[in-house]
Structures are given as C-alpha cells and as structure tokens.
CSV table of C-alpha atoms in Angstrom, one decimal:
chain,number,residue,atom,x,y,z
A,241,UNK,CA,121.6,-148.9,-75.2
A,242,UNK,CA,120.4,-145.4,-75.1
A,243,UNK,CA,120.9,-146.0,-79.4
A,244,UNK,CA,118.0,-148.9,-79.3
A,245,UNK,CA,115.9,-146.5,-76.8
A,246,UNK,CA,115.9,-143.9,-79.8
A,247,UNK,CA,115.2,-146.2,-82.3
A,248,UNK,CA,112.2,-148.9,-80.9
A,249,UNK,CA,110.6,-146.7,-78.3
A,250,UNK,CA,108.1,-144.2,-79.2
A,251,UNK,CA,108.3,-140.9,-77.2
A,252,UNK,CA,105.7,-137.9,-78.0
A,253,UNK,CA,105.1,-134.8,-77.0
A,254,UNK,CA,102.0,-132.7,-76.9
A,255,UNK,CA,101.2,-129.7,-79.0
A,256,UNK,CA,100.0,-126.7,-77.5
A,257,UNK,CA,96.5,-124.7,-78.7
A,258,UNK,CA,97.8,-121.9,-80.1
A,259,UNK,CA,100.2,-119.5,-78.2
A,260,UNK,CA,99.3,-121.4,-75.1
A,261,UNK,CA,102.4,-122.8,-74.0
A,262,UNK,CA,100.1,-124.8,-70.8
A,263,UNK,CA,97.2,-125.9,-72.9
A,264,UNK,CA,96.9,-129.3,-74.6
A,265,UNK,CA,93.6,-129.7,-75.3
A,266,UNK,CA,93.6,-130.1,-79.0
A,267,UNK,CA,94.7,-134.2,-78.2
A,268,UNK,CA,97.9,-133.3,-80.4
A,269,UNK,CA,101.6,-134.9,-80.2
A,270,UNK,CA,104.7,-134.9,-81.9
A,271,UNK,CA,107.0,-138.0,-82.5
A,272,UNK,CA,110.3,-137.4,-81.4
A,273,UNK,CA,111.8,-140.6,-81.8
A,274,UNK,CA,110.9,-144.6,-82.6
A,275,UNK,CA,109.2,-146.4,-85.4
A,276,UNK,CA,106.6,-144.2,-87.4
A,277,UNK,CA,103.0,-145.1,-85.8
A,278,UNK,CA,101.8,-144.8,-89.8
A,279,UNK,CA,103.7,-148.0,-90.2
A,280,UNK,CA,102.3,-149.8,-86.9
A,281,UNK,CA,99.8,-152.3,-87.1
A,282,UNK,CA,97.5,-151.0,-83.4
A,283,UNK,CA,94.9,-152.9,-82.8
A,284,UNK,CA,92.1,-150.0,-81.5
A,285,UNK,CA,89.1,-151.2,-79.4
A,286,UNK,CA,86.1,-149.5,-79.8
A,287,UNK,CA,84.2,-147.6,-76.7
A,288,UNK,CA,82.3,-149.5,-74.6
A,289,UNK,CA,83.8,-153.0,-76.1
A,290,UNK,CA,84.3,-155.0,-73.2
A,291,UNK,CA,86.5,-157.9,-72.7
A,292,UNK,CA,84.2,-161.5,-72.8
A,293,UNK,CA,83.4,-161.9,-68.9
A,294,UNK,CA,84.5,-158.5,-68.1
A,295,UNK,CA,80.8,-157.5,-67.1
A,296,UNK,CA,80.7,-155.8,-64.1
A,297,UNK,CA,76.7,-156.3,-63.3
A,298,UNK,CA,76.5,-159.9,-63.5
A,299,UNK,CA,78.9,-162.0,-62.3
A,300,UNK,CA,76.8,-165.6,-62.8
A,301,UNK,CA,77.3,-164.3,-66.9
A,302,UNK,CA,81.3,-164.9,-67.0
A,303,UNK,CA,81.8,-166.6,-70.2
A,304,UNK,CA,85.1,-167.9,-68.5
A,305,UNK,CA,83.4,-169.0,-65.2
A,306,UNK,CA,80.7,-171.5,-67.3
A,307,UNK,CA,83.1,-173.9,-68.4
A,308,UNK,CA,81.7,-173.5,-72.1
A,309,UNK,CA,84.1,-171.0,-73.6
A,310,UNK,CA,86.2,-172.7,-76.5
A,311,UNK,CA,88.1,-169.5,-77.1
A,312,UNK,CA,90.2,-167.2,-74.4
A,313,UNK,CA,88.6,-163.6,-74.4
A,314,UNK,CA,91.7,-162.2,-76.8
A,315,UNK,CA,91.7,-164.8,-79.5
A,316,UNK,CA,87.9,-164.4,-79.5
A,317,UNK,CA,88.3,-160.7,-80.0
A,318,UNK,CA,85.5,-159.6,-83.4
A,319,UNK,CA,87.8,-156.8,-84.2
A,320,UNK,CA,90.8,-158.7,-85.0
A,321,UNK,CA,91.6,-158.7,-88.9
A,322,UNK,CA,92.5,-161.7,-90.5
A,323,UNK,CA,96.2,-161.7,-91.8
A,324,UNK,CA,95.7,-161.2,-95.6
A,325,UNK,CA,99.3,-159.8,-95.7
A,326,UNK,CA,100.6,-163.3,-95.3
A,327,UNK,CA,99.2,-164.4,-99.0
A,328,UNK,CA,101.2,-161.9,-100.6
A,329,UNK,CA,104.6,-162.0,-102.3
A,330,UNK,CA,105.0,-165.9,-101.8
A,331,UNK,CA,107.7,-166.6,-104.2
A,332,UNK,CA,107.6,-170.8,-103.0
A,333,UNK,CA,106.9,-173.0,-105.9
A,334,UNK,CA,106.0,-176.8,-106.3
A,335,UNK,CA,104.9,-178.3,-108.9
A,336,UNK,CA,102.4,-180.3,-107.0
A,337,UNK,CA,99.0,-178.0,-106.8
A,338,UNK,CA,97.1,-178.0,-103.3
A,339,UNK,CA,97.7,-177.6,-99.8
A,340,UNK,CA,101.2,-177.7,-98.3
A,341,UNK,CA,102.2,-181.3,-97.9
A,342,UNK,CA,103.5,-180.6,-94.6
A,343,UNK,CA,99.5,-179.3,-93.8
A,344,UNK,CA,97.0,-181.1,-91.6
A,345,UNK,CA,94.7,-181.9,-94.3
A,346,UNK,CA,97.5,-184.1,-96.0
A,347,UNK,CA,98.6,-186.0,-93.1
A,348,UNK,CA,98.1,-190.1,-93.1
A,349,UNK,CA,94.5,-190.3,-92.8
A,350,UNK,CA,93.5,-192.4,-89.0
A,351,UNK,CA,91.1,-191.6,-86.2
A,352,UNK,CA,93.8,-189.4,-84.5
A,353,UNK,CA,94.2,-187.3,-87.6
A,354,UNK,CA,90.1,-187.0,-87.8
A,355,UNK,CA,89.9,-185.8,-83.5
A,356,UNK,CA,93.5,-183.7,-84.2
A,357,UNK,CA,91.4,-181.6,-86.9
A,358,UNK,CA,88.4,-181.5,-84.9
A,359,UNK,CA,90.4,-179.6,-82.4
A,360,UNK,CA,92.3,-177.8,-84.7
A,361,UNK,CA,89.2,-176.5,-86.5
A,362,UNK,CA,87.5,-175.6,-83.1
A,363,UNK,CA,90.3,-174.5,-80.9
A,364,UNK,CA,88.2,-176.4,-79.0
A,365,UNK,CA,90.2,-177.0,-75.0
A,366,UNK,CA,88.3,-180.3,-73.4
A,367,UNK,CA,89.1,-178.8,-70.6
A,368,UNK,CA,86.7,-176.0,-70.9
A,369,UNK,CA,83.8,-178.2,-70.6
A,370,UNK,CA,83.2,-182.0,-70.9
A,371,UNK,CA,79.3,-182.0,-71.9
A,372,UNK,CA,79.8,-179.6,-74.7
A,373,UNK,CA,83.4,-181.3,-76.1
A,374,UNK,CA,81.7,-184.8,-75.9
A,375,UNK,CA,79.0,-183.5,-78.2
A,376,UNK,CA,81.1,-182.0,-80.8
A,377,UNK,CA,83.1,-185.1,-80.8
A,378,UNK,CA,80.5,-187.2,-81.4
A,379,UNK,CA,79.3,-185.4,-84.6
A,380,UNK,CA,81.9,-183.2,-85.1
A,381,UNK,CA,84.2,-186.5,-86.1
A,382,UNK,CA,81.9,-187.4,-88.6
A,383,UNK,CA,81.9,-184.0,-90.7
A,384,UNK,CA,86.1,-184.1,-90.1
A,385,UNK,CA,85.7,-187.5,-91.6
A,386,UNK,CA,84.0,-186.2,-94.4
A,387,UNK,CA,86.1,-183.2,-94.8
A,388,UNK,CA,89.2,-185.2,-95.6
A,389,UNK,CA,87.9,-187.5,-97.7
A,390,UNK,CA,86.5,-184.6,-100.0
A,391,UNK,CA,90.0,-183.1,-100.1
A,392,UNK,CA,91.9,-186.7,-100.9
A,393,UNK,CA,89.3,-187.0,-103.6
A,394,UNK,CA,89.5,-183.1,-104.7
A,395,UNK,CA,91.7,-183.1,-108.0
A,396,UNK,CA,93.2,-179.5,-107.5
A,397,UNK,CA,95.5,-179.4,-110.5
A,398,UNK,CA,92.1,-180.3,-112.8
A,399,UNK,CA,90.0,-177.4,-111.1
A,400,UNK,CA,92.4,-174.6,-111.7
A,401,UNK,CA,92.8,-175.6,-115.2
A,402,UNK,CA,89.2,-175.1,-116.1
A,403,UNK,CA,89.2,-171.8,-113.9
A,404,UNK,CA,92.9,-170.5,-114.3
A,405,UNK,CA,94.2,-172.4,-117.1
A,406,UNK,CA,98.4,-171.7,-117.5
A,407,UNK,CA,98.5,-169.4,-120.9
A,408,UNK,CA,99.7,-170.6,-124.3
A,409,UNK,CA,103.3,-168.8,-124.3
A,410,UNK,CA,104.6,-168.0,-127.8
A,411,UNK,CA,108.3,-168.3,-128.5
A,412,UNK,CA,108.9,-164.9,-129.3
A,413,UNK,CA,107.2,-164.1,-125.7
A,414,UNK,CA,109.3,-167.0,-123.7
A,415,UNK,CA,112.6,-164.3,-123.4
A,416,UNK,CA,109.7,-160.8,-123.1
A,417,UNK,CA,108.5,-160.0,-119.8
A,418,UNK,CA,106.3,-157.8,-121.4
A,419,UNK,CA,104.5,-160.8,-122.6
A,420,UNK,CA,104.6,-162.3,-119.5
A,421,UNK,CA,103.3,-159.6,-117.5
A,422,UNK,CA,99.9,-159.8,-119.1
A,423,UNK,CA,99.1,-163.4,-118.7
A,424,UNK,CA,97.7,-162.7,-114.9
A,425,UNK,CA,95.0,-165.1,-114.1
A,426,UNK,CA,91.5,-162.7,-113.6
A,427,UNK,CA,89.9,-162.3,-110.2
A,428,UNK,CA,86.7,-163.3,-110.8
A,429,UNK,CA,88.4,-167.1,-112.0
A,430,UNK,CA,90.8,-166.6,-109.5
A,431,UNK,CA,87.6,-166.6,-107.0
A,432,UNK,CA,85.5,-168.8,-108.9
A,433,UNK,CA,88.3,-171.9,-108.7
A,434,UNK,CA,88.6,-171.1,-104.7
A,435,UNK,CA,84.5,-171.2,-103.9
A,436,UNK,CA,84.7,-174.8,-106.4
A,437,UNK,CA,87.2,-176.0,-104.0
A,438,UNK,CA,85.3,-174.9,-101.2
A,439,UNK,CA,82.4,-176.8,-102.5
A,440,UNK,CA,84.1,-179.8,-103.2
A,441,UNK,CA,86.1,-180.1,-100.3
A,442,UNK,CA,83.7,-179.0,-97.3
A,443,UNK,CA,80.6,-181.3,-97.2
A,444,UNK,CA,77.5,-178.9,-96.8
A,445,UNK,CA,76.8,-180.2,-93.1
A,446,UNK,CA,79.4,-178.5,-92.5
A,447,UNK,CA,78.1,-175.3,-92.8
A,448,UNK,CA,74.8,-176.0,-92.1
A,449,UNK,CA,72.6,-174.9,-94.4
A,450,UNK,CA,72.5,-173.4,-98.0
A,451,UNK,CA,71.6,-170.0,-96.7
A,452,UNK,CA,75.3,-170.1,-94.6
A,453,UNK,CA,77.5,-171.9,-97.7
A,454,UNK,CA,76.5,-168.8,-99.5
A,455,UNK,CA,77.4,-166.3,-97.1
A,456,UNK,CA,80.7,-168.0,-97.1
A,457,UNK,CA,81.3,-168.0,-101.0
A,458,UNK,CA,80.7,-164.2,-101.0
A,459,UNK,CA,82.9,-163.7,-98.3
A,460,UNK,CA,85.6,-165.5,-100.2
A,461,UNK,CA,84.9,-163.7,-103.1
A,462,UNK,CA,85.0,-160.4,-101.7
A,463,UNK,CA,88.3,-161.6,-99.8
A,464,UNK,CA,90.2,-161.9,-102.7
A,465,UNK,CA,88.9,-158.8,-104.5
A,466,UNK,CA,90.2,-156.8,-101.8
A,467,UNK,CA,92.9,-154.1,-102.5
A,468,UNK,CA,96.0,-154.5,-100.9
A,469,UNK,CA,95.4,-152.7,-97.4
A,470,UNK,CA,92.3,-153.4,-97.0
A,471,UNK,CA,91.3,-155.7,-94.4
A,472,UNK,CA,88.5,-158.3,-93.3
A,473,UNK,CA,88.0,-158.6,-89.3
A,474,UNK,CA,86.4,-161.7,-87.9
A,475,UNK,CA,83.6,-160.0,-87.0
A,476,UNK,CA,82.6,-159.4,-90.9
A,477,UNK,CA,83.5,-162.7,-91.5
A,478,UNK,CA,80.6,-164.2,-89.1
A,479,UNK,CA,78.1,-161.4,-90.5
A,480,UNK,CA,75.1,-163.3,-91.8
A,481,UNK,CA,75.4,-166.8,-90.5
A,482,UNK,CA,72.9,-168.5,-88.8
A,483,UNK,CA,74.7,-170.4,-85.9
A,484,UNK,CA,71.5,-172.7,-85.1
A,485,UNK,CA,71.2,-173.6,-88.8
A,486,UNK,CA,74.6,-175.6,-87.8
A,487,UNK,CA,73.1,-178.9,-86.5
A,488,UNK,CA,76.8,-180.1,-85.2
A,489,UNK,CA,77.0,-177.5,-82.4
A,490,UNK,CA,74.5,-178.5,-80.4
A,491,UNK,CA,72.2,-181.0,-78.9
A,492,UNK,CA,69.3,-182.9,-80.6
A,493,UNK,CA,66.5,-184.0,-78.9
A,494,UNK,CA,64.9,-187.7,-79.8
A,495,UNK,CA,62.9,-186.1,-82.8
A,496,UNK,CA,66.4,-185.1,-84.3
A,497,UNK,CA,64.8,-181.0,-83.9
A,498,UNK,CA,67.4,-179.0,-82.7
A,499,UNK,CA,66.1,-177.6,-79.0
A,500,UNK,CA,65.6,-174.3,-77.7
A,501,UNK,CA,68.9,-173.0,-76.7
A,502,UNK,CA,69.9,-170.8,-74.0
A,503,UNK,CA,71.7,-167.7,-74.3
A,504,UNK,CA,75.0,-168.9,-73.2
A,505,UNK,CA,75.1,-172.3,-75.5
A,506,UNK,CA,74.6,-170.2,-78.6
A,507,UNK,CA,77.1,-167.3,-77.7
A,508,UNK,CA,79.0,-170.7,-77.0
A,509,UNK,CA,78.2,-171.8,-80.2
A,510,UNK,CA,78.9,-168.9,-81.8
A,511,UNK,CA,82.6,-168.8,-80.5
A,512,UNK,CA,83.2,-172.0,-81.9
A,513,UNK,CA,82.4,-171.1,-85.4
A,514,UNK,CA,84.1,-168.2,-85.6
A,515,UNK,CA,87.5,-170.3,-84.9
A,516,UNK,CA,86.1,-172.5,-87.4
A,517,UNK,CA,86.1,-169.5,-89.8
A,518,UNK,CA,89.1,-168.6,-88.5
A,519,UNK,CA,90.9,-172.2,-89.8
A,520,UNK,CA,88.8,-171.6,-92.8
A,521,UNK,CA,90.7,-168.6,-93.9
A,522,UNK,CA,94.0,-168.6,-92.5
A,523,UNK,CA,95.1,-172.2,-92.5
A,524,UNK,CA,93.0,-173.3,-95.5
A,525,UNK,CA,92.6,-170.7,-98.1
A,526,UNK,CA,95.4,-168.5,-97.6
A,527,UNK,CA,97.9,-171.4,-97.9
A,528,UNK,CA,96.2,-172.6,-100.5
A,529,UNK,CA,96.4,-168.8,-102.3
A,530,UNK,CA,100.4,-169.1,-101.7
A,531,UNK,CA,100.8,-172.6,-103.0
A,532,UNK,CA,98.9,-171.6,-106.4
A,533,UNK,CA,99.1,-168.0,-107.0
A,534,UNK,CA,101.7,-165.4,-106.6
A,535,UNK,CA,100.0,-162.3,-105.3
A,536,UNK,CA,101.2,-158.9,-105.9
A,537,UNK,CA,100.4,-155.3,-106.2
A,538,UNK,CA,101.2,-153.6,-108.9
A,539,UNK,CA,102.7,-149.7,-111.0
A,540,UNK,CA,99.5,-150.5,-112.9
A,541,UNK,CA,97.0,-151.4,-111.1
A,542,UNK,CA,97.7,-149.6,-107.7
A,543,UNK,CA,96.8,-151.2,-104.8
A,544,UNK,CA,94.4,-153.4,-106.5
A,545,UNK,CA,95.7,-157.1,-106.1
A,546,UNK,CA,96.8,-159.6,-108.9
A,547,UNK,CA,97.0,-163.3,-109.3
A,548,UNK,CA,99.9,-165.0,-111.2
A,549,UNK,CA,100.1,-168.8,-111.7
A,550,UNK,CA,103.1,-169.8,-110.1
A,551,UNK,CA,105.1,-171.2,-113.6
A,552,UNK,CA,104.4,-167.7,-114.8
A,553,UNK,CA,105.8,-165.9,-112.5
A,554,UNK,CA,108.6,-168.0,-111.9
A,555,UNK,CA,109.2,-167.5,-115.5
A,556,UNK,CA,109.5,-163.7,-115.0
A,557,UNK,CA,111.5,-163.7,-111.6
A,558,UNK,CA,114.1,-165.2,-113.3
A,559,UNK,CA,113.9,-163.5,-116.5
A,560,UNK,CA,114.1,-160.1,-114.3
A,561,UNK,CA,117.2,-161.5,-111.8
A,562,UNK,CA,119.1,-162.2,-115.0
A,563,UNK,CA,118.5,-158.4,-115.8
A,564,UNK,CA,119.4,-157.2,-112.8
A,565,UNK,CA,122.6,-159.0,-112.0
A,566,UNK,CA,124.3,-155.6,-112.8
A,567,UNK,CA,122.5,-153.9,-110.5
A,568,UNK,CA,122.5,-156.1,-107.7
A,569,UNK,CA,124.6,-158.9,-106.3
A,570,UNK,CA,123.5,-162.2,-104.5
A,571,UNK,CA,125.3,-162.7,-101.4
A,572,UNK,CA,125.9,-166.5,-100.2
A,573,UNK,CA,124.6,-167.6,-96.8
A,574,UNK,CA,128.3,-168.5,-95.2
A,575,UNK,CA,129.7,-165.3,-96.6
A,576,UNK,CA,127.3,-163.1,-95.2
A,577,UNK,CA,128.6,-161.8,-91.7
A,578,UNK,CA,131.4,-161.2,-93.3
A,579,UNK,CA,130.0,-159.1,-96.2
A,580,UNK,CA,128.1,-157.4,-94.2
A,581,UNK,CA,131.2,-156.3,-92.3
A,582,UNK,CA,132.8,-155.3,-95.4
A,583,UNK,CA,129.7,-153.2,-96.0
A,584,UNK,CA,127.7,-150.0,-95.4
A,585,UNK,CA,124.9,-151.7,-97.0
A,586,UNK,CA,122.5,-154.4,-95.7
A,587,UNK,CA,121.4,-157.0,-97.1
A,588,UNK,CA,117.3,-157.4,-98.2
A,589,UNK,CA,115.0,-159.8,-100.0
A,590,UNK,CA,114.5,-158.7,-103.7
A,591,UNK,CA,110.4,-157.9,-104.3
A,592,UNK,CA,109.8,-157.3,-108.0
A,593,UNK,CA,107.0,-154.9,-108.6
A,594,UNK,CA,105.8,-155.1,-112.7
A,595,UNK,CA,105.1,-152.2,-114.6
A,596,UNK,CA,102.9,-150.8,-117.3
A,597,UNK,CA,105.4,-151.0,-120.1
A,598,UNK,CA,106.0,-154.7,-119.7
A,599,UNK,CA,109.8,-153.7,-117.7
A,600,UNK,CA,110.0,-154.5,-113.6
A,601,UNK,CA,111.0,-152.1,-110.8
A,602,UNK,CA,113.1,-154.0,-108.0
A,603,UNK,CA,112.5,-153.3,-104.7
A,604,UNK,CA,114.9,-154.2,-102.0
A,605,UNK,CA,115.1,-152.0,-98.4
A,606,UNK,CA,118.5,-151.9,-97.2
A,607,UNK,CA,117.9,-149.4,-94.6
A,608,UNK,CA,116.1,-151.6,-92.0
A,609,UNK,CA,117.1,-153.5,-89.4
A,610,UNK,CA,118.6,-156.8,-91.7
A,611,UNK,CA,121.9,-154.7,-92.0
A,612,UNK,CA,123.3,-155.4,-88.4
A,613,UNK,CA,124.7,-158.6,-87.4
A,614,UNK,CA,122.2,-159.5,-84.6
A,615,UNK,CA,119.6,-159.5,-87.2
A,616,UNK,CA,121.8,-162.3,-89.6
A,617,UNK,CA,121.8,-164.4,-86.4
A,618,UNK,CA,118.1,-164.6,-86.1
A,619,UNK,CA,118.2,-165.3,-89.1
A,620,UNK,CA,120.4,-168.3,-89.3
A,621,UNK,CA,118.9,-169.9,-86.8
C-alpha cells in the first residue's frame, strides 16, 4: 500500500524565500514523491474561463437549461488539444489503403448507417432539443448521404500514388537500411494527398462555403507539419470559420435565405461544428494517417515529424529486429508471467528510432510499470 502511495501520488512541499523558514511566497514546491509533473499531460484553464452555463449574472443564459446544447460543457471545452500522439508509432499494416474496415465510413451502406453518422459527426443527443435535432436531420442526412458515397467512390490507393508514390528499391538497397531510411515520403505530399482526400470525400456543403473548405485545408496542412509536441486545441481548429456560411445548421426561411439568428442558435450552432471538427480530425484523418503512414520522430530530424509508407517501413522493422535478435529477446504471450517471474527485467514494446548514418537505435523502457504482474493481466485481457 504505502509502496503505491509513494509511487502514483504526488506530494510537494513549498520552498521558503530565502532564510525564511515561514515564508512561501515565491509559489515554489519540491516533489517528494509520485510521477514527474514534466511528464503529465494537465489540462490548465485560463483565468476567468468559465464553464458553459456557469454564469452567475444571468441565469435565463444556461446553455444547459435551453435544451439546444449538443455538447456537455467538458467535451465542449476550446482548450482541449486534439490527440495527435495517437498517429504516431502505428506499426499496423494492411495492404488495403483507407479507413479502417472496422470504421463507420465502411460500414453496409442503409438509412441507419446515414442517421448513425449524422450523430456520430454531431454528438448530437435528441434529447437536448427536438426542434433543432429535427432540423439537422432533415438536411443533415442528405450531406451524410453524400459523404459516404464520395468515400465508396474515393480510390485511395490511386491518390497516394500520385502524391506519395512507394519508391523504386534497388537490389543492392533491399538488405540496407541505410537505403531505406531515405525513402520517407515529404510533408508537403504527405499533406497534399490528405487535403485531395478531403476534397474528394466531403462534398463542399459540407463545409459551407469556399471561404471555410480553405480554412480547413490549411489547418490540415499545418496539422501534419507540426513537430512532435506540439499541439492543436479545438479552439484553433474553429479559428476562421464562418458558422452561418454552413446552410445545414439552421433554419431557412421560404426564400431559401438563411434568417437572422439569435445569439443562442449560433453559439448552438457553433458547438455542433466544432464536434464536427472534432470527427474530422480524430476519427477521420488520424486513422486514416495510421492506416497509410508510419509516423516517427527522428536522431536526424529532431522533433520534426516523418512520414513512411507502410511497405517501407515494414521493410526496415524487420530488417532492424533481425539485427537486434542478439540484443534482445521476444518473449511469447503464454510464457510471459512466467518470464517475468524469472526476471528483474520487464517486458516493453520495441520503438525503433532511425538515425543519420542509415543504422537504427532501439528503444524499449523496461523500467515502467509493464514489469509487474498486475500490469500482464490488464494486458491479457
């Protein structure tokens, strides 16, 4: 007990000013035990960010007592980041290029699939208010409609060959990984196949208008040139787009002009969109990055990001395991509880990090938490 206290809760002490011994002014503290907060993902809220319907001064201005909020007040949150980390180091391959086949988008095609993704998309609850659910059904079906006919008809494998084509290997290179660890795919065609398949697959109503498609290529683009730690937050992901330029959000009158809204139907509005985005980025591009790329840092390029095509990297994870057989062993899935009780070593996933001169470093961490039994049994099941 008191071993797990030590090593998952965080205890600090503050530093005095000085030879003060009773002032702590200076905001200091020293860690005395627990997981390093360098390593800890907090989520910080800025001063005076108030929680959606938090406002103390006007009560009839709840977000959450209106019955028009798509989105609880913490998944709603602008500061949030979206999980990059999760495209990286994605050592899956298929030979099949696209989505997942498991994914929404590939699903049997019927009216249920078009409403499931329409909620999906929206995070829309109809629960939170049946006006504004039966309007985005009503048009909202249609562009869902629209949307997975696009990606039946999108030919994935023939876009990243114009964009990312798989390079001409000579013989003499098939058994060098020095070879190999040049023929990275570039970012700028890396970000020029994903803004084709944006194109082809999301029909511009969509978005709903030039002005926001654009915003939304640029934010891809920028997305994947990011360094490694950097980060994109929902809010930056919204910057520029014109919610009222996005017909299927709202209401038309008999002229087919969209009316004058309200205040609360286009912070409404807005809310909606930015789970839109949100599905746009983590449960469209990013698996869409893992199934075609493998996407790794670097001893030459830093933190700076690079893009594999998944036969070429397969191609060099296995040339580098058969190096390092000497170095490290495999251990089997029904003999591992009882290595590990053989052992003062853990067990760890192998990462391989290439390097200037064309060799590969491995990197495996055997000090955390996967070298203890209860860990193997999360594991397993």
């Amino acid at each position: 007990g008191m071993r797990e206290l030590l090593l998952k809760c965080i205890v600090l002490i503050p530093i005095p000013v000085g030879n003060e011994e009773n002032n702590f002014t200076n905001g200091n503290y020293f860690q005395l035990c627990g997981p390093p907060l360098n390593l800890m993902t907090l989520q910080v809220r800025p001063r005076g960010f108030l929680e959606h319907g938090s406002d103390k001064g006007s009560n009839k201005r709840k977000l959450g007592n209106t019955g028009n909020h798509a989105l609880s007040s913490s998944k709603s949150d602008p500061f949030l980041c979206v999980p990059r980390h999760r495209m990286l180091y994605a050592d899956t391959y298929t030979k099949k290029v696209g989505l997942p086949s498991r994914h929404l988008l590939n699903q049997t095609h019927t009216v249920t699939l078009e409403l499931r993704l329409l909620e999906t998309i929206t995070n829309f609850k109809k629960t939170a208010g049946k006006k504004r659910w039966k309007r985005l059904r009503g048009k909202g079906l249609a562009i869902c409609k629209q949307l997975l006919k696009n990606h039946r008809k999108c030919d994935y494998h023939r876009v990243l060959e114009r964009f990312c084509p798989l390079p001409t290997i000579e013989p003499s290179e098939v058994q060098s990984l020095q070879g190999l660890i040049s023929q990275r795919s570039q970012t700028t065609n890396v970000s020029s196949f994903f803004k084709s398949v944006i194109k082809s697959v999301f029909p511009i109503e969509f978005w709903g208008s030039a002005h926001n498609f654009c915003i939304v290529l640029n934010g891809i683009e920028t997305f994947l040139s990011m360094r490694k730690k950097e980060k994109k937050s929902r809010k930056q992901i919204m910057k520029g787009i014109r919610i009222l330029d996005i017909k299927w959000l709202f209401n038309q009158g008999n002229s087919g002009h969209t009316k004058k809204r309200p205040k609360t139907d286009h912070e409404a509005a807005t809310r909606v969109f930015d789970s839109v985005m949100q599905w746009v980025y983590c449960h469209f591009l990013i698996p869409l990055v893992r199934s075609t790329f493998y996407c790794t840092d670097t001893e030459f390029t830093g933190e700076q990001v690079i893009y594999y095509r998944k036969p070429v990297w397969t191609r060099i994870r296995s040339i580098a395991t058969e190096k390092l057989r000497g170095q490290f062993k495999r251990v089997e899935r029904n003999k591992l509880e009882e290595t590990l009780k053989q052992s003062s070593l853990g067990f760890s996933g192998l990462r391989i990090l290439p390097k200037a001169n064309g060799n590969i470093r491995p990197i495996a961490l055997l000090c955390k938490q996967e070298r203890s039994l209860h860990a193997f049994h999360d594991i397993k099941t």
